[in-house]
């Protein structure tokens, strides 16, 4: 049966683009926020005007210094409500730019995704960032309802992933080192975008090497690969619940409907990578 990982990945470009498109950055700038503050504050806005410590806890793998540079100062310039509205408007504009005529073909997929997201809303326990988003009203416009469904499913999965990392005793920066050690993304990209210094990164690599999870080059050892497999397996298992409302035929239809939309988003350049 098509699993939770496949269903999440096939639709993730529709949500993920919001972190990169100029529409978002322009709207956050209009509220007085730079790119870093716009990212943290817009994603955390569902939680309310929270402290930096709450963002550090729920976002997990960012350097606390980077977060403290943006939060709570962002709340002195704008409100969570204004950011939530700006984010929705940015998503709507960017998706229409990227999808073109495909915008009219989102209704059926939106209904399937909403069923899964509403199922997720039945079990918010232990998932604070998801729960904050789940408490907000659904957008009425079908395109935005689809985006919101994937946003909920993404945050549901993300909160479960953090639990899996904690179970393995991985800090935020160590989780990044393990990710880069798999070869899926470069260490430099993860280090730079999450605000860690080269010294902090090297110290994390050294710590994982002592645990025999990475080698001298930061590449995962056999034990490291096994750990990563456990983390990803648990993440998938904890993310499966929302999709249990969909049978195999509906899951296959979900993938069929999502694929051309995600391909259009990537082809339109709304994401900084092609994979």
PDB file of C-alpha atoms in Angstrom:
ATOM      1  CA  UNK A   1       0.000   0.000   0.000  1.00  0.00           C
ATOM      2  CA  UNK A   2       1.169   3.537  -0.758  1.00  0.00           C
ATOM      3  CA  UNK A   3       2.628   4.697   2.555  1.00  0.00           C
ATOM      4  CA  UNK A   4       2.709   7.922   4.533  1.00  0.00           C
ATOM      5  CA  UNK A   5       6.167   8.902   3.289  1.00  0.00           C
ATOM      6  CA  UNK A   6       5.124   8.636  -0.358  1.00  0.00           C
ATOM      7  CA  UNK A   7       1.929  10.604   0.231  1.00  0.00           C
ATOM      8  CA  UNK A   8       3.793  13.341   2.093  1.00  0.00           C
ATOM      9  CA  UNK A   9       6.640  13.636  -0.416  1.00  0.00           C
ATOM     10  CA  UNK A  10       4.448  13.744  -3.506  1.00  0.00           C
ATOM     11  CA  UNK A  11       2.640  16.848  -2.248  1.00  0.00           C
ATOM     12  CA  UNK A  12       5.387  18.546  -0.214  1.00  0.00           C
ATOM     13  CA  UNK A  13       6.429  21.004  -2.971  1.00  0.00           C
ATOM     14  CA  UNK A  14       3.030  22.688  -2.654  1.00  0.00           C
ATOM     15  CA  UNK A  15       3.729  23.517   0.966  1.00  0.00           C
ATOM     16  CA  UNK A  16       7.514  23.803   0.919  1.00  0.00           C
ATOM     17  CA  UNK A  17       7.623  26.519  -1.710  1.00  0.00           C
ATOM     18  CA  UNK A  18       6.311  29.059   0.832  1.00  0.00           C
ATOM     19  CA  UNK A  19       9.752  29.213   2.460  1.00  0.00           C
ATOM     20  CA  UNK A  20      11.475  30.293  -0.742  1.00  0.00           C
ATOM     21  CA  UNK A  21       9.144  32.272  -2.979  1.00  0.00           C
ATOM     22  CA  UNK A  22       9.539  36.057  -3.235  1.00  0.00           C
ATOM     23  CA  UNK A  23       5.830  36.493  -2.560  1.00  0.00           C
ATOM     24  CA  UNK A  24       6.402  35.447   1.036  1.00  0.00           C
ATOM     25  CA  UNK A  25       9.527  37.513   1.569  1.00  0.00           C
ATOM     26  CA  UNK A  26       7.864  40.590   0.073  1.00  0.00           C
ATOM     27  CA  UNK A  27       4.863  40.351   2.372  1.00  0.00           C
ATOM     28  CA  UNK A  28       6.957  39.773   5.469  1.00  0.00           C
ATOM     29  CA  UNK A  29       9.195  42.693   4.511  1.00  0.00           C
ATOM     30  CA  UNK A  30       6.111  44.888   4.260  1.00  0.00           C
ATOM     31  CA  UNK A  31       5.454  43.992   7.898  1.00  0.00           C
ATOM     32  CA  UNK A  32       8.969  45.046   8.858  1.00  0.00           C
ATOM     33  CA  UNK A  33      10.664  41.638   8.940  1.00  0.00           C
ATOM     34  CA  UNK A  34      13.839  40.504   7.216  1.00  0.00           C
ATOM     35  CA  UNK A  35      14.117  37.063   5.635  1.00  0.00           C
ATOM     36  CA  UNK A  36      15.189  35.234   8.795  1.00  0.00           C
ATOM     37  CA  UNK A  37      12.602  36.850  11.045  1.00  0.00           C
ATOM     38  CA  UNK A  38       9.957  36.347   8.382  1.00  0.00           C
ATOM     39  CA  UNK A  39      10.636  32.618   8.298  1.00  0.00           C
ATOM     40  CA  UNK A  40      10.568  32.062  12.045  1.00  0.00           C
ATOM     41  CA  UNK A  41       7.683  34.395  12.812  1.00  0.00           C
ATOM     42  CA  UNK A  42       5.431  33.321   9.931  1.00  0.00           C
ATOM     43  CA  UNK A  43       5.765  29.621  10.713  1.00  0.00           C
ATOM     44  CA  UNK A  44       5.478  30.172  14.467  1.00  0.00           C
ATOM     45  CA  UNK A  45       2.584  32.629  14.160  1.00  0.00           C
ATOM     46  CA  UNK A  46       0.034  29.881  14.745  1.00  0.00           C
ATOM     47  CA  UNK A  47       1.483  29.523  18.253  1.00  0.00           C
ATOM     48  CA  UNK A  48       0.883  33.192  19.009  1.00  0.00           C
ATOM     49  CA  UNK A  49       3.532  35.762  20.090  1.00  0.00           C
ATOM     50  CA  UNK A  50       5.715  33.106  21.685  1.00  0.00           C
ATOM     51  CA  UNK A  51       9.213  33.406  23.122  1.00  0.00           C
ATOM     52  CA  UNK A  52      12.385  32.430  21.320  1.00  0.00           C
ATOM     53  CA  UNK A  53      12.604  29.383  23.572  1.00  0.00           C
ATOM     54  CA  UNK A  54       9.321  28.018  22.222  1.00  0.00           C
ATOM     55  CA  UNK A  55      10.530  28.461  18.646  1.00  0.00           C
ATOM     56  CA  UNK A  56      13.859  26.833  19.487  1.00  0.00           C
ATOM     57  CA  UNK A  57      12.009  23.854  20.968  1.00  0.00           C
ATOM     58  CA  UNK A  58       9.498  23.372  18.160  1.00  0.00           C
ATOM     59  CA  UNK A  59      11.811  24.100  15.226  1.00  0.00           C
ATOM     60  CA  UNK A  60      14.529  21.975  16.861  1.00  0.00           C
ATOM     61  CA  UNK A  61      17.581  22.138  14.619  1.00  0.00           C
ATOM     62  CA  UNK A  62      18.252  25.876  14.322  1.00  0.00           C
ATOM     63  CA  UNK A  63      21.021  27.586  16.249  1.00  0.00           C
ATOM     64  CA  UNK A  64      19.355  29.254  19.256  1.00  0.00           C
ATOM     65  CA  UNK A  65      21.384  32.383  18.590  1.00  0.00           C
ATOM     66  CA  UNK A  66      19.764  32.678  15.158  1.00  0.00           C
ATOM     67  CA  UNK A  67      16.306  32.361  16.675  1.00  0.00           C
ATOM     68  CA  UNK A  68      17.036  34.891  19.438  1.00  0.00           C
ATOM     69  CA  UNK A  69      18.047  37.350  16.725  1.00  0.00           C
ATOM     70  CA  UNK A  70      14.529  37.229  15.288  1.00  0.00           C
ATOM     71  CA  UNK A  71      12.181  36.341  18.152  1.00  0.00           C
ATOM     72  CA  UNK A  72      10.615  38.017  20.124  1.00  0.00           C
ATOM     73  CA  UNK A  73      11.647  41.196  18.264  1.00  0.00           C
ATOM     74  CA  UNK A  74       9.353  40.238  15.383  1.00  0.00           C
ATOM     75  CA  UNK A  75       6.304  40.622  17.632  1.00  0.00           C
ATOM     76  CA  UNK A  76       7.250  44.251  18.262  1.00  0.00           C
ATOM     77  CA  UNK A  77       6.892  44.950  14.533  1.00  0.00           C
ATOM     78  CA  UNK A  78       3.834  42.910  13.616  1.00  0.00           C
ATOM     79  CA  UNK A  79       1.277  40.468  14.968  1.00  0.00           C
ATOM     80  CA  UNK A  80       0.783  36.735  14.504  1.00  0.00           C
ATOM     81  CA  UNK A  81      -2.584  37.456  12.910  1.00  0.00           C
ATOM     82  CA  UNK A  82      -1.051  39.763  10.311  1.00  0.00           C
ATOM     83  CA  UNK A  83       1.624  37.177   9.520  1.00  0.00           C
ATOM     84  CA  UNK A  84      -0.870  34.356   9.131  1.00  0.00           C
ATOM     85  CA  UNK A  85      -2.865  36.459   6.673  1.00  0.00           C
ATOM     86  CA  UNK A  86       0.291  37.457   4.800  1.00  0.00           C
ATOM     87  CA  UNK A  87       1.424  33.853   4.577  1.00  0.00           C
ATOM     88  CA  UNK A  88      -1.899  32.705   3.137  1.00  0.00           C
ATOM     89  CA  UNK A  89      -1.906  35.527   0.621  1.00  0.00           C
ATOM     90  CA  UNK A  90       1.666  34.704  -0.395  1.00  0.00           C
ATOM     91  CA  UNK A  91       0.808  31.016  -0.782  1.00  0.00           C
ATOM     92  CA  UNK A  92      -2.205  31.822  -2.949  1.00  0.00           C
ATOM     93  CA  UNK A  93      -0.292  34.171  -5.238  1.00  0.00           C
ATOM     94  CA  UNK A  94       2.758  31.919  -5.571  1.00  0.00           C
ATOM     95  CA  UNK A  95       0.752  28.764  -6.212  1.00  0.00           C
ATOM     96  CA  UNK A  96      -1.311  30.463  -8.896  1.00  0.00           C
ATOM     97  CA  UNK A  97       1.907  31.644 -10.531  1.00  0.00           C
ATOM     98  CA  UNK A  98       3.420  28.182 -10.402  1.00  0.00           C
ATOM     99  CA  UNK A  99       0.394  26.094 -11.302  1.00  0.00           C
ATOM    100  CA  UNK A 100      -1.218  28.201 -13.980  1.00  0.00           C
ATOM    101  CA  UNK A 101      -4.238  26.420 -15.444  1.00  0.00           C
ATOM    102  CA  UNK A 102      -3.686  23.478 -13.077  1.00  0.00           C
ATOM    103  CA  UNK A 103      -5.222  25.605 -10.305  1.00  0.00           C
ATOM    104  CA  UNK A 104      -8.622  24.434 -11.527  1.00  0.00           C
ATOM    105  CA  UNK A 105      -7.620  20.799 -10.955  1.00  0.00           C
ATOM    106  CA  UNK A 106      -7.079  20.914  -7.205  1.00  0.00           C
ATOM    107  CA  UNK A 107     -10.566  20.165  -5.908  1.00  0.00           C
ATOM    108  CA  UNK A 108     -10.511  16.362  -5.848  1.00  0.00           C
ATOM    109  CA  UNK A 109      -7.030  16.196  -4.369  1.00  0.00           C
ATOM    110  CA  UNK A 110      -7.951  18.855  -1.851  1.00  0.00           C
ATOM    111  CA  UNK A 111     -10.864  16.746  -0.644  1.00  0.00           C
ATOM    112  CA  UNK A 112      -8.629  13.698  -0.155  1.00  0.00           C
ATOM    113  CA  UNK A 113      -5.924  15.674   1.609  1.00  0.00           C
ATOM    114  CA  UNK A 114      -8.469  17.381   3.842  1.00  0.00           C
ATOM    115  CA  UNK A 115      -9.845  14.031   4.972  1.00  0.00           C
ATOM    116  CA  UNK A 116      -6.361  12.972   6.017  1.00  0.00           C
ATOM    117  CA  UNK A 117      -5.638  16.309   7.710  1.00  0.00           C
ATOM    118  CA  UNK A 118      -8.923  16.237   9.613  1.00  0.00           C
ATOM    119  CA  UNK A 119      -8.064  12.740  10.790  1.00  0.00           C
ATOM    120  CA  UNK A 120      -4.752  14.124  12.057  1.00  0.00           C
ATOM    121  CA  UNK A 121      -6.650  16.751  14.017  1.00  0.00           C
ATOM    122  CA  UNK A 122      -8.161  13.975  16.146  1.00  0.00           C
ATOM    123  CA  UNK A 123      -4.751  13.247  17.706  1.00  0.00           C
ATOM    124  CA  UNK A 124      -2.847  16.500  18.347  1.00  0.00           C
ATOM    125  CA  UNK A 125      -1.286  15.241  21.585  1.00  0.00           C
ATOM    126  CA  UNK A 126       2.497  15.692  21.700  1.00  0.00           C
ATOM    127  CA  UNK A 127       2.509  17.733  18.504  1.00  0.00           C
ATOM    128  CA  UNK A 128       2.565  21.411  19.529  1.00  0.00           C
ATOM    129  CA  UNK A 129       3.350  23.077  16.196  1.00  0.00           C
ATOM    130  CA  UNK A 130       0.769  20.937  14.442  1.00  0.00           C
ATOM    131  CA  UNK A 131      -1.828  21.538  17.144  1.00  0.00           C
ATOM    132  CA  UNK A 132      -1.405  25.299  16.885  1.00  0.00           C
ATOM    133  CA  UNK A 133      -2.097  25.157  13.150  1.00  0.00           C
ATOM    134  CA  UNK A 134      -4.961  22.698  13.621  1.00  0.00           C
ATOM    135  CA  UNK A 135      -6.733  25.205  15.862  1.00  0.00           C
ATOM    136  CA  UNK A 136      -6.917  27.768  13.058  1.00  0.00           C
ATOM    137  CA  UNK A 137      -9.843  28.005  10.611  1.00  0.00           C
ATOM    138  CA  UNK A 138      -9.649  26.338   7.216  1.00  0.00           C
ATOM    139  CA  UNK A 139      -9.327  28.633   4.171  1.00  0.00           C
ATOM    140  CA  UNK A 140     -12.457  28.610   2.047  1.00  0.00           C
ATOM    141  CA  UNK A 141     -10.761  28.855  -1.344  1.00  0.00           C
ATOM    142  CA  UNK A 142     -10.093  25.320  -2.701  1.00  0.00           C
ATOM    143  CA  UNK A 143      -6.481  25.980  -3.669  1.00  0.00           C
ATOM    144  CA  UNK A 144      -5.662  27.329  -0.221  1.00  0.00           C
ATOM    145  CA  UNK A 145      -7.589  24.523   1.440  1.00  0.00           C
ATOM    146  CA  UNK A 146      -5.287  22.066  -0.345  1.00  0.00           C
ATOM    147  CA  UNK A 147      -2.240  24.047   0.758  1.00  0.00           C
ATOM    148  CA  UNK A 148      -3.541  24.128   4.323  1.00  0.00           C
ATOM    149  CA  UNK A 149      -4.189  20.393   4.362  1.00  0.00           C
ATOM    150  CA  UNK A 150      -0.599  19.711   3.332  1.00  0.00           C
ATOM    151  CA  UNK A 151       0.622  22.272   5.882  1.00  0.00           C
ATOM    152  CA  UNK A 152      -1.190  20.380   8.643  1.00  0.00           C
ATOM    153  CA  UNK A 153       0.057  16.994   7.448  1.00  0.00           C
ATOM    154  CA  UNK A 154       3.585  18.340   7.169  1.00  0.00           C
ATOM    155  CA  UNK A 155       3.632  19.772  10.690  1.00  0.00           C
ATOM    156  CA  UNK A 156       2.031  16.594  12.050  1.00  0.00           C
ATOM    157  CA  UNK A 157       4.805  14.559  10.502  1.00  0.00           C
ATOM    158  CA  UNK A 158       7.438  17.050  11.602  1.00  0.00           C
ATOM    159  CA  UNK A 159       6.446  16.924  15.260  1.00  0.00           C
ATOM    160  CA  UNK A 160       6.590  13.135  15.132  1.00  0.00           C
ATOM    161  CA  UNK A 161      10.039  13.324  13.570  1.00  0.00           C
ATOM    162  CA  UNK A 162      11.296  15.374  16.507  1.00  0.00           C
ATOM    163  CA  UNK A 163      10.040  12.700  18.889  1.00  0.00           C
ATOM    164  CA  UNK A 164      11.972  10.101  16.897  1.00  0.00           C
ATOM    165  CA  UNK A 165      15.140  12.210  17.095  1.00  0.00           C
ATOM    166  CA  UNK A 166      14.754  12.670  20.843  1.00  0.00           C
ATOM    167  CA  UNK A 167      14.316   8.934  21.317  1.00  0.00           C
ATOM    168  CA  UNK A 168      17.730   8.418  19.687  1.00  0.00           C
ATOM    169  CA  UNK A 169      19.350  11.111  21.812  1.00  0.00           C
ATOM    170  CA  UNK A 170      20.118  13.451  18.925  1.00  0.00           C
ATOM    171  CA  UNK A 171      20.334  17.185  19.441  1.00  0.00           C
ATOM    172  CA  UNK A 172      19.254  19.553  16.702  1.00  0.00           C
ATOM    173  CA  UNK A 173      22.704  20.019  15.227  1.00  0.00           C
ATOM    174  CA  UNK A 174      23.462  16.300  15.573  1.00  0.00           C
ATOM    175  CA  UNK A 175      20.305  15.511  13.605  1.00  0.00           C
ATOM    176  CA  UNK A 176      21.627  17.748  10.845  1.00  0.00           C
ATOM    177  CA  UNK A 177      25.010  16.024  10.856  1.00  0.00           C
ATOM    178  CA  UNK A 178      23.288  12.652  10.553  1.00  0.00           C
ATOM    179  CA  UNK A 179      21.200  13.970   7.663  1.00  0.00           C
ATOM    180  CA  UNK A 180      24.244  15.289   5.827  1.00  0.00           C
ATOM    181  CA  UNK A 181      26.113  12.079   6.593  1.00  0.00           C
ATOM    182  CA  UNK A 182      23.544  10.180   4.565  1.00  0.00           C
ATOM    183  CA  UNK A 183      24.670  12.038   1.453  1.00  0.00           C
ATOM    184  CA  UNK A 184      21.207  13.437   0.689  1.00  0.00           C
ATOM    185  CA  UNK A 185      22.229  17.045   1.316  1.00  0.00           C
ATOM    186  CA  UNK A 186      25.551  18.763   1.879  1.00  0.00           C
ATOM    187  CA  UNK A 187      26.810  19.603   5.343  1.00  0.00           C
ATOM    188  CA  UNK A 188      27.522  23.174   4.245  1.00  0.00           C
ATOM    189  CA  UNK A 189      23.943  23.777   3.142  1.00  0.00           C
ATOM    190  CA  UNK A 190      22.505  22.502   6.409  1.00  0.00           C
ATOM    191  CA  UNK A 191      25.089  24.262   8.578  1.00  0.00           C
ATOM    192  CA  UNK A 192      24.667  27.612   6.860  1.00  0.00           C
ATOM    193  CA  UNK A 193      20.865  27.679   6.633  1.00  0.00           C
ATOM    194  CA  UNK A 194      20.437  26.640  10.276  1.00  0.00           C
ATOM    195  CA  UNK A 195      22.928  29.189  11.550  1.00  0.00           C
ATOM    196  CA  UNK A 196      25.658  26.964  13.002  1.00  0.00           C
ATOM    197  CA  UNK A 197      29.325  27.931  12.971  1.00  0.00           C
ATOM    198  CA  UNK A 198      31.991  25.660  11.522  1.00  0.00           C
ATOM    199  CA  UNK A 199      33.347  25.148  15.031  1.00  0.00           C
ATOM    200  CA  UNK A 200      29.952  24.082  16.363  1.00  0.00           C
ATOM    201  CA  UNK A 201      29.466  21.753  13.421  1.00  0.00           C
ATOM    202  CA  UNK A 202      32.898  20.161  13.882  1.00  0.00           C
ATOM    203  CA  UNK A 203      32.169  19.610  17.582  1.00  0.00           C
ATOM    204  CA  UNK A 204      28.915  17.859  16.723  1.00  0.00           C
ATOM    205  CA  UNK A 205      30.706  15.640  14.193  1.00  0.00           C
ATOM    206  CA  UNK A 206      33.295  14.777  16.825  1.00  0.00           C
ATOM    207  CA  UNK A 207      30.590  13.844  19.307  1.00  0.00           C
ATOM    208  CA  UNK A 208      28.890  11.548  16.825  1.00  0.00           C
ATOM    209  CA  UNK A 209      32.212  10.021  15.875  1.00  0.00           C
ATOM    210  CA  UNK A 210      32.764   9.105  19.527  1.00  0.00           C
ATOM    211  CA  UNK A 211      29.391   7.358  19.369  1.00  0.00           C
ATOM    212  CA  UNK A 212      30.636   5.616  16.194  1.00  0.00           C
ATOM    213  CA  UNK A 213      27.763   7.013  14.155  1.00  0.00           C
ATOM    214  CA  UNK A 214      29.934   8.900  11.638  1.00  0.00           C
ATOM    215  CA  UNK A 215      33.472   8.493  10.384  1.00  0.00           C
ATOM    216  CA  UNK A 216      36.203  11.121  10.267  1.00  0.00           C
ATOM    217  CA  UNK A 217      34.617  12.724   7.196  1.00  0.00           C
ATOM    218  CA  UNK A 218      31.163  12.936   8.749  1.00  0.00           C
ATOM    219  CA  UNK A 219      29.804  10.064   6.643  1.00  0.00           C
ATOM    220  CA  UNK A 220      27.422   7.691   8.374  1.00  0.00           C
ATOM    221  CA  UNK A 221      28.896   4.420   9.579  1.00  0.00           C
ATOM    222  CA  UNK A 222      26.881   1.207   9.594  1.00  0.00           C
ATOM    223  CA  UNK A 223      25.649   2.099  13.077  1.00  0.00           C
ATOM    224  CA  UNK A 224      24.775   5.582  11.844  1.00  0.00           C
ATOM    225  CA  UNK A 225      22.827   4.195   8.906  1.00  0.00           C
ATOM    226  CA  UNK A 226      20.914   1.928  11.270  1.00  0.00           C
ATOM    227  CA  UNK A 227      20.116   4.863  13.541  1.00  0.00           C
ATOM    228  CA  UNK A 228      18.883   6.951  10.621  1.00  0.00           C
ATOM    229  CA  UNK A 229      16.740   4.058   9.423  1.00  0.00           C
ATOM    230  CA  UNK A 230      15.171   3.814  12.879  1.00  0.00           C
ATOM    231  CA  UNK A 231      14.454   7.551  12.961  1.00  0.00           C
ATOM    232  CA  UNK A 232      12.884   7.573   9.514  1.00  0.00           C
ATOM    233  CA  UNK A 233      10.972   4.367  10.177  1.00  0.00           C
ATOM    234  CA  UNK A 234       9.482   5.720  13.394  1.00  0.00           C
ATOM    235  CA  UNK A 235       8.675   9.008  11.692  1.00  0.00           C
ATOM    236  CA  UNK A 236       6.806   7.159   8.945  1.00  0.00           C
ATOM    237  CA  UNK A 237       4.990   4.996  11.469  1.00  0.00           C
ATOM    238  CA  UNK A 238       3.844   7.982  13.512  1.00  0.00           C
ATOM    239  CA  UNK A 239       2.748   9.806  10.343  1.00  0.00           C
ATOM    240  CA  UNK A 240       0.589   6.981   9.048  1.00  0.00           C
ATOM    241  CA  UNK A 241      -2.468   7.610  11.210  1.00  0.00           C
ATOM    242  CA  UNK A 242      -4.002  10.497   9.227  1.00  0.00           C
ATOM    243  CA  UNK A 243      -3.844   8.530   5.979  1.00  0.00           C
ATOM    244  CA  UNK A 244      -5.710   5.516   7.362  1.00  0.00           C
ATOM    245  CA  UNK A 245      -8.929   7.186   6.190  1.00  0.00           C
ATOM    246  CA  UNK A 246      -7.782   6.597   2.600  1.00  0.00           C
ATOM    247  CA  UNK A 247      -7.924   3.142   1.039  1.00  0.00           C
ATOM    248  CA  UNK A 248      -5.361   1.999  -1.511  1.00  0.00           C
ATOM    249  CA  UNK A 249      -7.412   3.162  -4.502  1.00  0.00           C
ATOM    250  CA  UNK A 250      -7.730   6.623  -2.965  1.00  0.00           C
ATOM    251  CA  UNK A 251      -4.028   6.702  -2.136  1.00  0.00           C
ATOM    252  CA  UNK A 252      -3.142   5.869  -5.713  1.00  0.00           C
ATOM    253  CA  UNK A 253      -5.507   8.583  -6.919  1.00  0.00           C
ATOM    254  CA  UNK A 254      -3.891  10.996  -4.429  1.00  0.00           C
ATOM    255  CA  UNK A 255      -0.483  10.371  -5.975  1.00  0.00           C
ATOM    256  CA  UNK A 256      -1.873  10.591  -9.506  1.00  0.00           C
ATOM    257  CA  UNK A 257      -3.463  13.971  -8.823  1.00  0.00           C
ATOM    258  CA  UNK A 258      -0.545  15.393  -6.843  1.00  0.00           C
ATOM    259  CA  UNK A 259       2.269  14.485  -9.233  1.00  0.00           C
ATOM    260  CA  UNK A 260       1.518  17.029 -12.016  1.00  0.00           C
ATOM    261  CA  UNK A 261       0.971  19.783  -9.458  1.00  0.00           C
ATOM    262  CA  UNK A 262       4.283  19.188  -7.722  1.00  0.00           C
ATOM    263  CA  UNK A 263       6.095  18.890 -11.034  1.00  0.00           C
ATOM    264  CA  UNK A 264       4.640  22.221 -12.119  1.00  0.00           C
ATOM    265  CA  UNK A 265       5.787  23.878  -8.876  1.00  0.00           C
ATOM    266  CA  UNK A 266       9.321  22.588  -9.388  1.00  0.00           C
ATOM    267  CA  UNK A 267       9.362  23.459 -13.102  1.00  0.00           C
ATOM    268  CA  UNK A 268       8.212  27.001 -12.339  1.00  0.00           C
ATOM    269  CA  UNK A 269      11.231  27.514 -10.084  1.00  0.00           C
ATOM    270  CA  UNK A 270       9.296  27.950  -6.848  1.00  0.00           C
ATOM    271  CA  UNK A 271      11.824  25.723  -5.082  1.00  0.00           C
ATOM    272  CA  UNK A 272      15.617  26.192  -5.086  1.00  0.00           C
ATOM    273  CA  UNK A 273      16.200  22.539  -5.951  1.00  0.00           C
ATOM    274  CA  UNK A 274      14.881  20.074  -8.494  1.00  0.00           C
ATOM    275  CA  UNK A 275      14.721  16.860  -6.451  1.00  0.00           C
TER     276      UNK A 275
END
